[in-house]
Each structure stands twice: as C-alpha cells, then as structure tokens.
C-alpha cells in the first residue's frame, strides 16, 4: 500500500509553499487509498523549536489533513542514525574530516580549480588519505570533525544505480557530483541526507514527495540506500509554489503563513486553493 509523508523542519510557521507540499503528498496517497504520515525533521537543535512543531500540526489539521500516529520527531531517534553510521563505519566507507570551512577554501584556492557540486565547492578529499594513527590521535584529542562518506569507494562497490521520479522518469544516480558528503558531525550525529534516507526506509515510505529543490539530493540518498541495503521508494519532486512575480515562498513572507491567513479569516478551502491544491 502506498505510504507518503510530509516532513517539515520546525524552524518557523508553515507558509503557502509548505501547504502545497503537504497537500501534494496527502493527495498522492489519498488518490489510491494509501497512507499518509507527518515527520518532524528537527535534527538541527539550534534552529528547531518545539512550539513550531505544535503550530505545524495545528496548521495541518486546520487544512483538513489526517495523518497516522505517532508523529516521528527525528531528534528522538538519534540512535537509529548512529546505528546506520556504525554499519558504514564497519564497511570502511566513512572517514573523519577535521577541515574547517576556511581549511577547505584554502585547499581549493591552492589547487587552482574549484569544482562545484549542488551544495557548493566540492570537498577536495584531503582527510581521506590521513594515516589511521593520525585520525585516531586527533579524534582522541577531542578535535572537532565531520564524518564523510568515501563516495568513490561506495560507488565502486555498488555499481550503477538508478531511481525513478514521476516527472523525470528513470534517473541514473550520480552522487559523485556531491563529492564526499558529510553524514554526521561530532556534535550532531546525523545529517539531513542520512536521517531522511534511514527514516523513509524505517517508516516504509513508498513514494517520497518533495520540492524539486531537493531533486539533486536524491542522487546521494540512492547511494545511501544501496550501501545500507534499504528499499528504494518511488519519487515525485514537485514544482515549487511561487507568488505572482515568480518568487518562491519563504519565511520572510509573514502575511502568507497559514496562521496569518487563518487569523485574517480565510477558510481552509480558500487556503487549499491558494496553495494550488483546489478545494476539498
Ligand atoms: Zn578534511
């Protein structure tokens, strides 16, 4: 049976763009008699606030969405992400990177060329070659580090990967365009890429719906599925809702939060129509 999810981060109030995304996921399940869940992606404890989690759930219920309990909050499941990291560590696919942003900028400047990936300048891989003894000594000394995926080695083991998107069709996975992605940091035991991939598998999500701004991230998620031996869901990356001038909705558009629209007297049907989902 189809299972879709809406997975917001509680860093602010929901706006019309979120409503579009939530309704997109909801309707995809509803059309085929499938199931729908809400997941709170709150691994960034510095930016997420519990009061926003509550307002998100209030807004979604007001919009008329019904989801299955319980709502999974990622911050309560760090052990699941640690377990996935331990598995990858055991496979020899992770390495600690001690570079600061400044270090990486200097390394890139020295090398004279700065290849870019979807997230910016590609990490040049300097720490991949550190001798094991040095790695262990620096970790033991309490130095800050990130755990990076050895993407080339992972790809060598799993070979060619594909995934399916409902708009783009079959897509050949090219995670190498992200380089050696960070999967965890010393103080945050997971990254977006790892947490979302693990959760979608653990929760049995069969259709991942999200904005097309996250299309490229799916290349990384497909590789993580392969090396963690997780099932591969179907994907539907939707267009982002924009205002009349073509701008994406964002947190700065305070008058277009669902709360503001509700308080201004708009009905759920009106807001659903504004979110491009039509009434009912
Ligand atoms: Zn490094």
XYZ file of N, CA and C and ligand atoms in Angstrom:
841
model
N 0.840 -1.205 0.000
C 0.000 0.000 0.000
C 0.875 1.256 0.000
N 0.415 2.261 -0.741
C 1.237 3.465 -0.816
C 1.292 4.198 0.519
N 2.487 4.668 0.864
C 2.660 5.498 2.057
C 3.470 6.728 1.659
N 2.883 7.908 1.880
C 3.608 9.155 1.608
C 3.805 9.899 2.924
N 4.685 10.890 2.881
C 4.930 11.675 4.104
C 5.147 13.129 3.762
N 4.813 13.978 4.746
C 5.198 15.389 4.709
C 6.173 15.556 5.860
N 7.354 16.117 5.579
C 8.427 16.111 6.574
C 9.034 17.506 6.750
N 8.316 18.386 7.442
C 8.826 19.751 7.623
C 9.845 19.848 8.768
N 10.635 20.910 8.740
C 11.525 21.236 9.861
C 10.871 22.352 10.665
N 10.791 22.189 11.972
C 10.124 23.204 12.802
C 11.003 24.415 13.084
N 11.332 25.155 12.007
C 12.169 26.352 12.167
C 11.344 27.614 11.977
N 10.044 27.478 11.802
C 9.181 28.647 11.618
C 7.765 28.170 11.358
N 6.891 29.124 11.067
C 5.497 28.795 10.765
C 5.402 28.245 9.339
N 4.422 27.404 9.097
C 4.189 26.917 7.731
C 3.638 28.053 6.869
N 4.106 28.127 5.624
C 3.552 29.104 4.691
C 2.906 28.363 3.516
N 2.440 29.121 2.544
C 1.705 28.514 1.437
C 2.516 27.468 0.674
N 3.829 27.685 0.579
C 4.676 26.702 -0.109
C 4.657 25.354 0.608
N 4.690 25.406 1.942
C 4.587 24.165 2.719
C 3.227 23.502 2.508
N 2.172 24.341 2.492
C 0.830 23.785 2.318
C 0.746 23.049 0.983
N 1.356 23.630 -0.045
C 1.373 22.993 -1.360
C 2.045 21.618 -1.271
N 3.198 21.591 -0.602
C 3.962 20.353 -0.493
C 3.207 19.293 0.331
N 2.597 19.736 1.439
C 1.856 18.800 2.295
C 0.660 18.223 1.547
N -0.057 19.086 0.831
C -1.243 18.629 0.099
C -0.854 17.723 -1.067
N 0.294 18.000 -1.667
C 0.794 17.160 -2.766
C 0.998 15.731 -2.264
N 1.654 15.613 -1.104
C 1.904 14.279 -0.532
C 0.591 13.616 -0.126
N -0.262 14.402 0.508
C -1.528 13.883 1.023
C -2.395 13.343 -0.108
N -2.501 14.134 -1.179
C -3.368 13.728 -2.294
C -2.811 12.522 -3.044
N -1.479 12.449 -3.126
C -0.878 11.305 -3.824
C -1.309 10.001 -3.142
N -1.384 10.029 -1.819
C -1.816 8.835 -1.084
C -3.325 8.668 -1.176
N -4.026 9.787 -0.990
C -5.492 9.747 -0.959
C -6.075 9.179 -2.264
N -5.474 9.574 -3.384
C -5.989 9.144 -4.690
C -6.009 7.633 -4.856
N -5.092 6.944 -4.167
C -5.014 5.491 -4.353
C -5.354 4.751 -3.061
N -6.011 5.469 -2.135
C -6.385 4.821 -0.877
C -5.188 4.438 -0.029
N -4.111 5.231 -0.157
C -2.888 4.923 0.572
C -2.846 5.564 1.951
N -1.678 5.531 2.582
C -1.499 6.041 3.940
C -0.628 7.292 3.894
N -0.761 8.115 4.933
C -0.041 9.392 4.988
C 0.484 9.618 6.395
N 1.732 10.038 6.500
C 2.323 10.347 7.809
C 2.985 11.725 7.774
N 3.181 12.259 8.965
C 3.911 13.519 9.123
C 5.159 13.204 9.940
N 6.289 13.734 9.499
C 7.548 13.531 10.227
C 8.174 14.890 10.495
N 8.643 15.091 11.700
C 9.258 16.359 12.082
C 10.784 16.214 11.984
N 11.388 16.963 11.080
C 12.824 16.851 10.837
C 13.555 17.929 11.648
N 13.836 17.563 12.891
C 14.359 18.534 13.856
C 15.748 18.152 14.364
N 16.608 17.661 13.454
C 17.951 17.288 13.909
C 18.799 18.518 14.227
N 18.485 19.640 13.609
C 19.250 20.854 13.881
C 18.656 21.532 15.120
N 19.145 21.114 16.262
C 18.553 21.565 17.525
C 18.773 23.053 17.787
N 19.737 23.629 17.074
C 19.966 25.060 17.238
C 18.894 25.907 16.565
N 18.268 25.384 15.506
C 17.304 26.177 14.730
C 15.858 25.737 14.944
N 15.660 24.502 15.441
C 14.298 23.983 15.581
C 13.721 24.333 16.951
N 12.407 24.560 16.991
C 11.729 24.935 18.235
C 10.483 24.073 18.402
N 10.284 23.504 19.612
C 9.105 22.669 19.848
C 7.793 23.406 19.570
N 7.764 24.717 19.833
C 6.498 25.443 19.607
C 6.124 25.470 18.122
N 7.148 25.420 17.250
C 6.828 25.370 15.823
C 6.282 23.998 15.436
N 6.767 22.935 16.094
C 6.211 21.598 15.836
C 4.713 21.624 16.121
N 4.350 22.217 17.253
C 2.941 22.287 17.620
C 2.138 23.109 16.616
N 2.697 24.237 16.173
C 1.929 25.072 15.234
C 1.822 24.393 13.869
N 2.834 23.624 13.488
C 2.767 22.886 12.212
C 1.606 21.891 12.251
N 1.489 21.154 13.344
C 0.427 20.146 13.452
C -0.951 20.819 13.507
N -1.016 21.945 14.201
C -2.276 22.707 14.247
C -2.684 23.159 12.842
N -1.713 23.698 12.094
C -1.995 24.184 10.736
C -2.446 23.048 9.819
N -1.767 21.910 9.902
C -2.099 20.790 9.001
C -3.496 20.246 9.292
N -3.830 20.176 10.591
C -5.171 19.703 10.958
C -6.227 20.692 10.462
N -5.925 21.984 10.589
C -6.854 23.018 10.135
C -7.091 22.915 8.624
N -6.002 22.571 7.891
C -6.113 22.407 6.434
C -6.969 21.202 6.057
N -7.191 20.332 7.026
C -8.021 19.161 6.761
C -7.238 17.872 6.554
N -5.948 17.917 6.848
C -5.141 16.709 6.682
C -5.294 15.789 7.894
N -5.279 14.502 7.621
C -5.349 13.486 8.671
C -4.142 12.581 8.487
N -3.382 12.355 9.561
C -2.177 11.533 9.452
C -2.181 10.476 10.552
N -1.340 9.472 10.328
C -1.263 8.379 11.290
C -0.369 8.764 12.462
N -0.709 8.267 13.638
C 0.134 8.465 14.816
C 1.081 7.276 14.933
N 2.216 7.449 15.638
C 2.693 8.715 16.181
C 3.440 9.521 15.128
N 3.595 10.809 15.388
C 4.437 11.651 14.544
C 5.878 11.416 14.978
N 6.725 11.042 14.020
C 8.122 10.774 14.368
C 8.896 12.090 14.388
N 9.562 12.353 15.497
C 10.474 13.504 15.595
C 11.893 12.959 15.506
N 12.644 13.432 14.530
C 13.981 12.859 14.315
C 14.887 13.009 15.525
N 14.705 14.074 16.291
C 15.602 14.302 17.432
C 15.446 13.220 18.502
N 14.362 12.427 18.427
C 14.175 11.350 19.410
C 14.735 10.026 18.913
N 15.379 10.057 17.747
C 15.806 8.787 17.141
C 17.265 8.810 16.695
N 18.085 9.571 17.408
C 19.499 9.647 17.018
C 20.160 8.266 17.018
N 19.657 7.354 17.852
C 20.258 6.013 17.880
C 20.099 5.271 16.553
N 19.003 5.526 15.853
C 18.812 4.883 14.546
C 19.880 5.360 13.554
N 20.198 6.658 13.625
C 21.187 7.201 12.693
C 22.603 6.747 13.100
N 22.812 6.656 14.416
C 24.110 6.144 14.892
C 24.328 4.717 14.415
N 23.253 3.923 14.435
C 23.371 2.524 14.002
C 23.750 2.454 12.520
N 23.139 3.332 11.714
C 23.462 3.347 10.277
C 24.916 3.775 10.072
N 25.346 4.765 10.853
C 26.739 5.223 10.747
C 27.702 4.106 11.133
N 27.350 3.367 12.193
C 28.219 2.284 12.655
C 28.356 1.223 11.565
N 27.262 0.982 10.872
C 27.298 -0.005 9.786
C 28.257 0.450 8.680
N 28.146 1.727 8.304
C 29.006 2.257 7.242
C 30.461 2.316 7.691
N 30.639 2.647 8.965
C 31.988 2.675 9.531
C 32.608 1.279 9.453
N 31.812 0.282 9.825
C 32.277 -1.102 9.781
C 32.649 -1.541 8.368
N 31.975 -0.961 7.386
C 32.261 -1.288 5.980
C 33.459 -0.493 5.460
N 34.002 0.397 6.311
C 35.146 1.203 5.882
C 34.771 2.295 4.888
N 33.542 2.773 4.966
C 33.084 3.766 3.991
C 33.049 5.190 4.549
N 33.459 5.364 5.809
C 33.469 6.706 6.409
C 34.890 7.083 6.807
N 35.130 8.376 6.858
C 36.393 8.837 7.442
C 36.171 10.181 8.121
N 36.926 10.429 9.202
C 36.770 11.727 9.872
C 37.490 12.818 9.081
N 36.823 13.962 8.945
C 37.408 15.111 8.259
C 37.520 16.223 9.289
N 38.729 16.729 9.473
C 38.989 17.737 10.505
C 39.006 19.146 9.919
N 38.732 19.274 8.637
C 38.853 20.577 7.976
C 37.742 21.529 8.404
N 38.113 22.769 8.612
C 37.117 23.825 8.793
C 36.753 24.351 7.396
N 35.714 25.191 7.346
C 35.357 25.814 6.061
C 36.547 26.573 5.483
N 37.280 27.228 6.388
C 38.432 28.019 5.962
C 39.502 27.100 5.370
N 39.768 25.964 6.024
C 40.738 24.990 5.507
C 40.371 24.576 4.084
N 39.084 24.275 3.903
C 38.637 23.779 2.596
C 38.794 24.872 1.540
N 38.459 26.124 1.921
C 38.620 27.241 0.984
C 40.091 27.393 0.596
N 40.996 27.247 1.576
C 42.433 27.389 1.286
C 42.946 26.257 0.403
N 42.486 25.034 0.709
C 42.916 23.886 -0.111
C 42.464 24.064 -1.555
N 41.238 24.537 -1.699
C 40.682 24.713 -3.041
C 41.436 25.807 -3.783
N 41.740 26.896 -3.059
C 42.467 28.011 -3.686
C 43.852 27.550 -4.135
N 44.518 26.767 -3.286
C 45.868 26.274 -3.612
C 45.863 25.401 -4.853
N 44.824 24.574 -4.976
C 44.790 23.622 -6.096
C 44.477 24.331 -7.414
N 44.030 25.592 -7.327
C 43.836 26.383 -8.546
C 42.551 26.098 -9.295
N 41.790 25.092 -8.875
C 40.479 24.902 -9.503
C 39.480 24.502 -8.424
N 38.255 24.921 -8.589
C 37.249 24.732 -7.548
C 35.991 24.111 -8.136
N 36.021 22.799 -8.329
C 34.799 22.165 -8.847
C 33.638 22.343 -7.873
N 32.458 22.632 -8.403
C 31.275 22.851 -7.574
C 30.291 21.709 -7.717
N 29.636 21.392 -6.607
C 28.523 20.459 -6.627
C 27.257 21.215 -6.278
N 26.150 20.491 -6.133
C 24.879 21.153 -5.816
C 24.915 21.926 -4.492
N 25.808 21.561 -3.576
C 25.876 22.250 -2.283
C 27.021 23.249 -2.212
N 27.657 23.549 -3.333
C 28.763 24.499 -3.315
C 30.076 23.831 -3.694
N 31.195 24.434 -3.237
C 32.521 23.917 -3.591
C 32.659 22.475 -3.110
N 33.199 21.628 -3.970
C 33.383 20.222 -3.597
C 34.550 20.080 -2.633
N 34.340 19.270 -1.621
C 35.431 18.972 -0.684
C 36.527 18.220 -1.437
N 37.785 18.678 -1.336
C 38.838 18.050 -2.135
C 39.315 16.691 -1.616
N 38.784 16.248 -0.486
C 39.110 14.885 -0.047
C 40.415 14.766 0.726
N 40.944 15.892 1.215
C 42.274 15.874 1.855
C 42.385 14.888 3.020
N 41.337 14.774 3.835
C 41.449 13.927 5.031
C 41.262 12.437 4.729
N 40.856 12.131 3.503
C 40.635 10.720 3.149
C 41.947 9.937 3.267
N 43.068 10.641 3.027
C 44.356 9.955 2.987
C 45.103 9.995 4.312
N 44.506 10.567 5.358
C 45.227 10.640 6.639
C 45.513 9.230 7.163
N 46.713 9.016 7.686
C 47.027 7.694 8.251
C 46.102 7.409 9.447
N 45.762 6.148 9.627
C 44.843 5.738 10.684
C 45.312 6.235 12.055
N 46.610 6.158 12.320
C 47.124 6.565 13.634
C 46.852 8.047 13.881
N 47.021 8.856 12.837
C 46.780 10.295 12.999
C 45.292 10.559 13.228
N 44.436 9.871 12.471
C 42.992 10.011 12.677
C 42.628 9.740 14.124
N 43.113 8.598 14.614
C 42.740 8.179 15.968
C 43.262 9.151 17.010
N 44.474 9.626 16.810
C 45.065 10.556 17.769
C 44.278 11.866 17.808
N 43.891 12.362 16.638
C 43.174 13.650 16.598
C 41.768 13.521 17.178
N 41.094 12.383 16.910
C 39.769 12.159 17.498
C 39.899 12.059 19.018
N 40.916 11.301 19.464
C 41.121 11.106 20.907
C 41.445 12.429 21.596
N 42.105 13.345 20.863
C 42.471 14.642 21.443
C 41.276 15.591 21.502
N 40.135 15.143 21.002
C 38.928 15.969 21.109
C 38.754 16.973 19.998
N 39.527 16.834 18.923
C 39.404 17.766 17.812
C 38.028 17.596 17.133
N 37.438 18.702 16.696
C 36.136 18.629 16.012
C 36.304 17.985 14.640
N 35.324 17.195 14.243
C 35.416 16.567 12.925
C 34.024 16.285 12.386
N 33.987 16.058 11.092
C 32.771 15.577 10.434
C 33.066 14.188 9.902
N 32.056 13.334 9.850
C 32.237 12.026 9.220
C 31.763 12.134 7.778
N 32.680 11.874 6.861
C 32.349 11.956 5.439
C 32.269 10.568 4.821
N 31.420 10.472 3.810
C 31.293 9.233 3.057
C 32.380 9.185 1.990
N 33.061 8.052 1.882
C 34.009 7.855 0.783
C 33.169 7.466 -0.442
N 32.717 8.479 -1.144
C 31.733 8.270 -2.206
C 32.280 7.399 -3.344
N 33.528 7.624 -3.714
C 34.091 6.856 -4.835
C 34.163 5.372 -4.472
N 34.575 5.092 -3.246
C 34.678 3.696 -2.806
C 33.285 3.055 -2.727
N 32.318 3.825 -2.199
C 30.949 3.303 -2.105
C 30.418 2.968 -3.502
N 30.655 3.854 -4.450
C 30.166 3.629 -5.816
C 30.854 2.439 -6.465
N 32.137 2.267 -6.145
C 32.883 1.143 -6.709
C 32.237 -0.176 -6.272
N 31.734 -0.183 -5.025
C 31.159 -1.430 -4.512
C 29.760 -1.708 -5.039
N 28.977 -0.658 -5.263
C 27.569 -0.908 -5.630
C 27.298 -0.799 -7.132
N 28.212 -0.210 -7.879
C 27.994 -0.108 -9.327
C 26.933 0.912 -9.697
N 26.418 0.765 -10.898
C 25.451 1.735 -11.437
C 24.114 1.645 -10.702
N 23.593 2.816 -10.303
C 22.320 2.864 -9.581
C 21.338 3.755 -10.337
N 20.070 3.410 -10.212
C 19.022 4.241 -10.823
C 17.920 4.459 -9.813
N 17.113 5.491 -10.050
C 15.894 5.698 -9.281
C 14.855 6.287 -10.210
N 13.601 6.200 -9.780
C 12.512 6.641 -10.643
C 11.799 7.851 -10.061
N 11.633 8.869 -10.885
C 10.877 10.052 -10.498
C 9.677 10.154 -11.420
N 8.523 10.507 -10.859
C 7.286 10.508 -11.639
C 7.279 11.544 -12.753
N 8.085 12.603 -12.616
C 8.163 13.588 -13.699
C 9.376 13.344 -14.585
N 10.500 12.993 -13.966
C 11.756 12.892 -14.724
C 11.973 11.501 -15.322
N 11.190 10.512 -14.876
C 11.385 9.153 -15.376
C 12.551 8.465 -14.681
N 13.192 7.510 -15.367
C 14.331 6.813 -14.764
C 15.537 7.758 -14.755
N 16.194 7.826 -13.607
C 17.326 8.735 -13.448
C 18.534 7.908 -13.027
N 19.643 8.128 -13.686
C 20.874 7.458 -13.294
C 21.478 8.222 -12.125
N 21.751 7.521 -11.029
C 22.272 8.187 -9.836
C 23.706 8.659 -10.071
N 23.946 9.911 -9.734
C 25.303 10.466 -9.884
C 25.724 11.165 -8.594
N 25.817 10.405 -7.509
C 26.154 11.021 -6.221
C 27.551 11.642 -6.210
N 28.402 11.241 -7.167
C 29.762 11.787 -7.192
C 29.755 13.297 -7.376
N 28.637 13.861 -7.877
C 28.614 15.317 -8.057
C 28.582 16.048 -6.716
N 28.290 15.339 -5.628
C 28.331 15.940 -4.292
C 29.682 15.718 -3.612
N 30.542 14.879 -4.206
C 31.801 14.550 -3.549
C 31.562 13.721 -2.306
N 32.477 13.838 -1.345
C 32.372 13.066 -0.100
C 31.460 13.826 0.867
N 30.164 13.511 0.842
C 29.196 14.249 1.659
C 29.419 14.000 3.150
N 29.072 14.993 3.949
C 29.111 14.857 5.408
C 27.869 14.087 5.844
N 28.073 13.013 6.603
C 26.930 12.234 7.104
C 26.675 12.477 8.583
N 27.643 13.051 9.278
C 27.454 13.372 10.700
C 28.544 14.338 11.123
N 28.293 15.001 12.233
C 29.319 15.851 12.834
C 29.507 15.404 14.262
N 30.607 15.839 14.847
C 30.911 15.411 16.203
C 29.738 15.726 17.137
N 29.120 16.909 16.950
C 28.043 17.325 17.870
C 26.644 16.992 17.352
N 26.501 16.665 16.081
C 25.191 16.266 15.540
C 25.363 14.918 14.861
N 24.841 13.855 15.475
C 25.191 12.510 14.988
C 24.467 12.074 13.720
N 24.005 13.007 12.916
C 23.453 12.657 11.613
C 23.388 13.914 10.754
N 23.184 13.709 9.463
C 22.966 14.825 8.541
C 21.571 14.652 7.955
N 21.109 15.665 7.246
C 19.830 15.564 6.546
C 19.798 14.310 5.672
N 20.864 14.128 4.855
C 20.875 13.012 3.907
C 20.687 11.670 4.605
N 21.416 11.471 5.684
C 21.355 10.171 6.362
C 20.011 9.985 7.061
N 19.571 11.001 7.803
C 18.341 10.863 8.598
C 17.136 10.606 7.695
N 17.042 11.330 6.602
C 15.859 11.198 5.747
C 15.849 9.828 5.054
N 17.027 9.354 4.669
C 17.098 8.050 3.995
C 16.751 6.919 4.959
N 17.309 6.991 6.162
C 17.029 5.964 7.177
C 15.546 5.991 7.547
N 14.999 7.184 7.773
C 13.600 7.285 8.203
C 12.624 6.806 7.136
N 12.855 7.195 5.894
C 11.933 6.768 4.843
C 11.896 5.237 4.775
N 13.036 4.608 4.987
C 13.074 3.138 4.967
C 12.406 2.564 6.216
N 12.766 3.087 7.387
C 12.206 2.576 8.647
C 10.688 2.721 8.706
N 10.200 3.811 8.129
C 8.764 4.075 8.199
C 7.997 3.459 7.030
N 8.712 2.846 6.091
C 8.047 2.171 4.983
C 7.436 3.101 3.957
N 8.057 4.291 3.795
C 7.557 5.249 2.803
C 7.783 4.659 1.402
N 6.729 4.612 0.597
C 6.866 4.024 -0.743
C 6.942 5.083 -1.836
N 6.441 6.303 -1.545
C 6.552 7.411 -2.505
C 7.058 8.635 -1.748
N 8.279 9.049 -2.075
C 8.848 10.249 -1.462
C 8.444 11.438 -2.320
N 7.682 12.361 -1.742
C 7.308 13.578 -2.454
C 8.018 14.741 -1.782
N 8.536 15.658 -2.578
C 9.170 16.866 -2.029
C 9.443 17.822 -3.182
N 9.835 19.042 -2.833
C 10.059 20.065 -3.846
C 11.241 19.729 -4.744
N 11.197 20.283 -5.958
C 12.261 19.964 -6.913
C 13.608 20.547 -6.486
N 13.602 21.440 -5.481
C 14.886 21.941 -4.970
C 15.679 20.820 -4.308
N 15.029 19.703 -3.983
C 15.725 18.579 -3.358
C 15.971 17.431 -4.336
N 15.718 17.699 -5.619
C 15.900 16.636 -6.628
C 17.325 16.081 -6.574
N 18.321 16.966 -6.557
C 19.711 16.512 -6.618
C 20.082 15.659 -5.407
N 19.504 15.980 -4.253
C 19.832 15.221 -3.036
C 19.496 13.742 -3.201
N 18.536 13.451 -4.068
C 18.130 12.056 -4.249
C 19.273 11.205 -4.807
N 20.204 11.810 -5.528
C 21.374 11.055 -6.008
C 22.150 10.475 -4.820
N 22.296 11.278 -3.783
C 23.016 10.822 -2.584
C 22.183 9.780 -1.840
N 20.877 10.044 -1.738
C 20.016 9.124 -0.978
C 19.988 7.743 -1.625
N 20.027 7.725 -2.957
C 20.010 6.431 -3.658
C 21.280 5.636 -3.342
N 22.404 6.333 -3.244
C 23.649 5.638 -2.890
C 23.574 5.128 -1.449
N 23.054 5.943 -0.548
C 22.924 5.508 0.849
C 22.017 4.283 0.954
N 20.934 4.264 0.184
C 20.047 3.091 0.188
C 20.825 1.845 -0.226
N 21.665 2.003 -1.240
C 22.399 0.836 -1.746
C 23.394 0.319 -0.711
N 24.138 1.231 -0.075
C 25.168 0.737 0.851
C 24.593 0.351 2.200
N 23.390 0.829 2.527
C 22.744 0.429 3.787
C 21.737 -0.696 3.555
N 21.628 -1.135 2.302
C 20.730 -2.240 1.962
C 19.278 -1.909 2.339
N 18.823 -0.719 1.920
C 17.467 -0.260 2.226
C 16.608 -0.322 0.958
N 15.294 -0.458 1.126
C 14.419 -0.454 -0.052
C 14.443 0.913 -0.752
N 14.126 0.913 -2.035
C 14.169 2.145 -2.833
C 12.732 2.590 -3.129
N 12.316 3.734 -2.562
C 10.957 4.218 -2.852
C 10.873 4.843 -4.238
N 9.663 5.115 -4.670
C 9.430 5.902 -5.869
C 9.535 7.384 -5.452
N 9.775 8.267 -6.414
C 9.940 9.688 -6.087
C 9.023 10.555 -6.930
N 8.574 11.650 -6.349
C 7.836 12.678 -7.095
C 8.309 14.030 -6.574
N 9.162 14.676 -7.353
C 9.643 16.016 -6.989
C 8.738 17.029 -7.672
N 8.056 17.829 -6.862
C 7.081 18.748 -7.451
C 7.667 20.142 -7.651
N 7.029 20.894 -8.548
C 7.438 22.289 -8.753
C 7.184 23.064 -7.475
N 7.980 24.097 -7.263
C 7.802 24.910 -6.067
C 6.764 25.977 -6.332
N 5.902 26.166 -5.351
C 4.864 27.190 -5.474
C 5.525 28.567 -5.449
N 5.125 29.429 -6.365
C 5.705 30.782 -6.399
C 4.585 31.813 -6.343
N 4.955 33.019 -5.967
C 3.943 34.083 -5.921
C 3.748 34.652 -7.331
N 2.930 35.700 -7.437
C 2.574 36.246 -8.748
C 3.807 36.707 -9.531
N 4.875 37.102 -8.813
C 6.063 37.573 -9.525
C 7.084 36.447 -9.730
N 6.681 35.214 -9.424
C 7.559 34.083 -9.691
C 8.535 33.760 -8.572
N 8.392 34.447 -7.441
C 9.295 34.206 -6.317
C 8.801 33.037 -5.481
N 9.745 32.243 -4.965
C 9.381 31.162 -4.051
C 8.897 31.750 -2.736
N 7.927 31.067 -2.121
C 7.510 31.489 -0.784
C 8.619 31.154 0.203
N 8.773 32.005 1.195
C 9.814 31.769 2.180
C 9.366 32.341 3.506
N 10.195 32.092 4.507
C 9.853 32.529 5.862
C 9.595 34.026 5.957
N 10.241 34.792 5.057
C 10.077 36.256 5.150
C 8.651 36.703 4.805
N 7.878 35.823 4.092
C 6.519 36.217 3.690
C 5.547 35.989 4.849
N 5.636 36.820 5.851
C 4.887 36.583 7.079
C 3.380 36.620 6.899
N 2.898 37.401 5.916
C 1.452 37.501 5.741
C 0.893 36.235 5.097
N 1.787 35.356 4.598
C 1.315 34.162 3.913
C 1.552 32.894 4.726
N 1.765 33.051 6.024
C 1.789 31.846 6.853
C 0.346 31.386 7.008
N 0.187 30.097 7.249
C -1.169 29.564 7.389
C -1.855 30.204 8.597
N -1.078 30.452 9.633
C -1.668 31.090 10.814
C -2.221 32.482 10.461
N -1.395 33.265 9.735
C -1.833 34.627 9.389
C -3.070 34.589 8.502
N -3.091 33.650 7.555
C -4.243 33.547 6.653
C -5.496 33.146 7.433
N -5.294 32.220 8.378
C -6.431 31.772 9.204
C -6.955 32.935 10.041
N -6.018 33.679 10.645
C -6.418 34.786 11.509
C -7.031 35.933 10.708
N -6.715 35.974 9.417
C -7.313 37.003 8.558
C -8.688 36.571 8.054
N -9.126 35.388 8.484
C -10.483 34.968 8.156
C -10.615 34.061 6.939
N -9.472 33.637 6.374
C -9.538 32.721 5.231
C -10.019 31.347 5.702
N -10.749 30.654 4.825
C -11.215 29.309 5.179
C -10.177 28.285 4.708
N -10.211 27.072 5.260
C -9.292 26.026 4.778
C -9.423 25.809 3.268
N -10.657 25.817 2.744
C -10.834 25.624 1.307
C -10.136 26.724 0.507
N -10.251 27.967 0.992
C -9.595 29.077 0.284
C -8.079 28.900 0.296
N -7.563 28.513 1.436
C -6.102 28.369 1.535
C -5.630 27.188 0.694
N -6.423 26.126 0.671
C -6.060 24.984 -0.188
C -6.030 25.422 -1.646
N -6.970 26.268 -2.020
C -6.989 26.758 -3.416
C -5.772 27.649 -3.677
N -5.429 28.500 -2.697
C -4.253 29.373 -2.853
C -2.976 28.550 -2.965
N -2.966 27.389 -2.295
C -1.786 26.529 -2.304
C -1.747 25.665 -3.569
N -2.660 25.940 -4.467
C -2.634 25.242 -5.741
C -3.143 23.819 -5.654
N -3.944 23.551 -4.631
C -4.398 22.178 -4.458
C -5.915 22.056 -4.666
N -6.574 23.183 -4.892
C -8.018 23.144 -5.124
C -8.761 22.831 -3.841
N -10.068 23.144 -3.815
C -10.837 22.866 -2.599
C -11.119 21.372 -2.460
N -11.305 20.944 -1.242
C -11.733 19.575 -0.973
C -10.672 18.537 -1.210
Zn 39.128 17.261 5.751
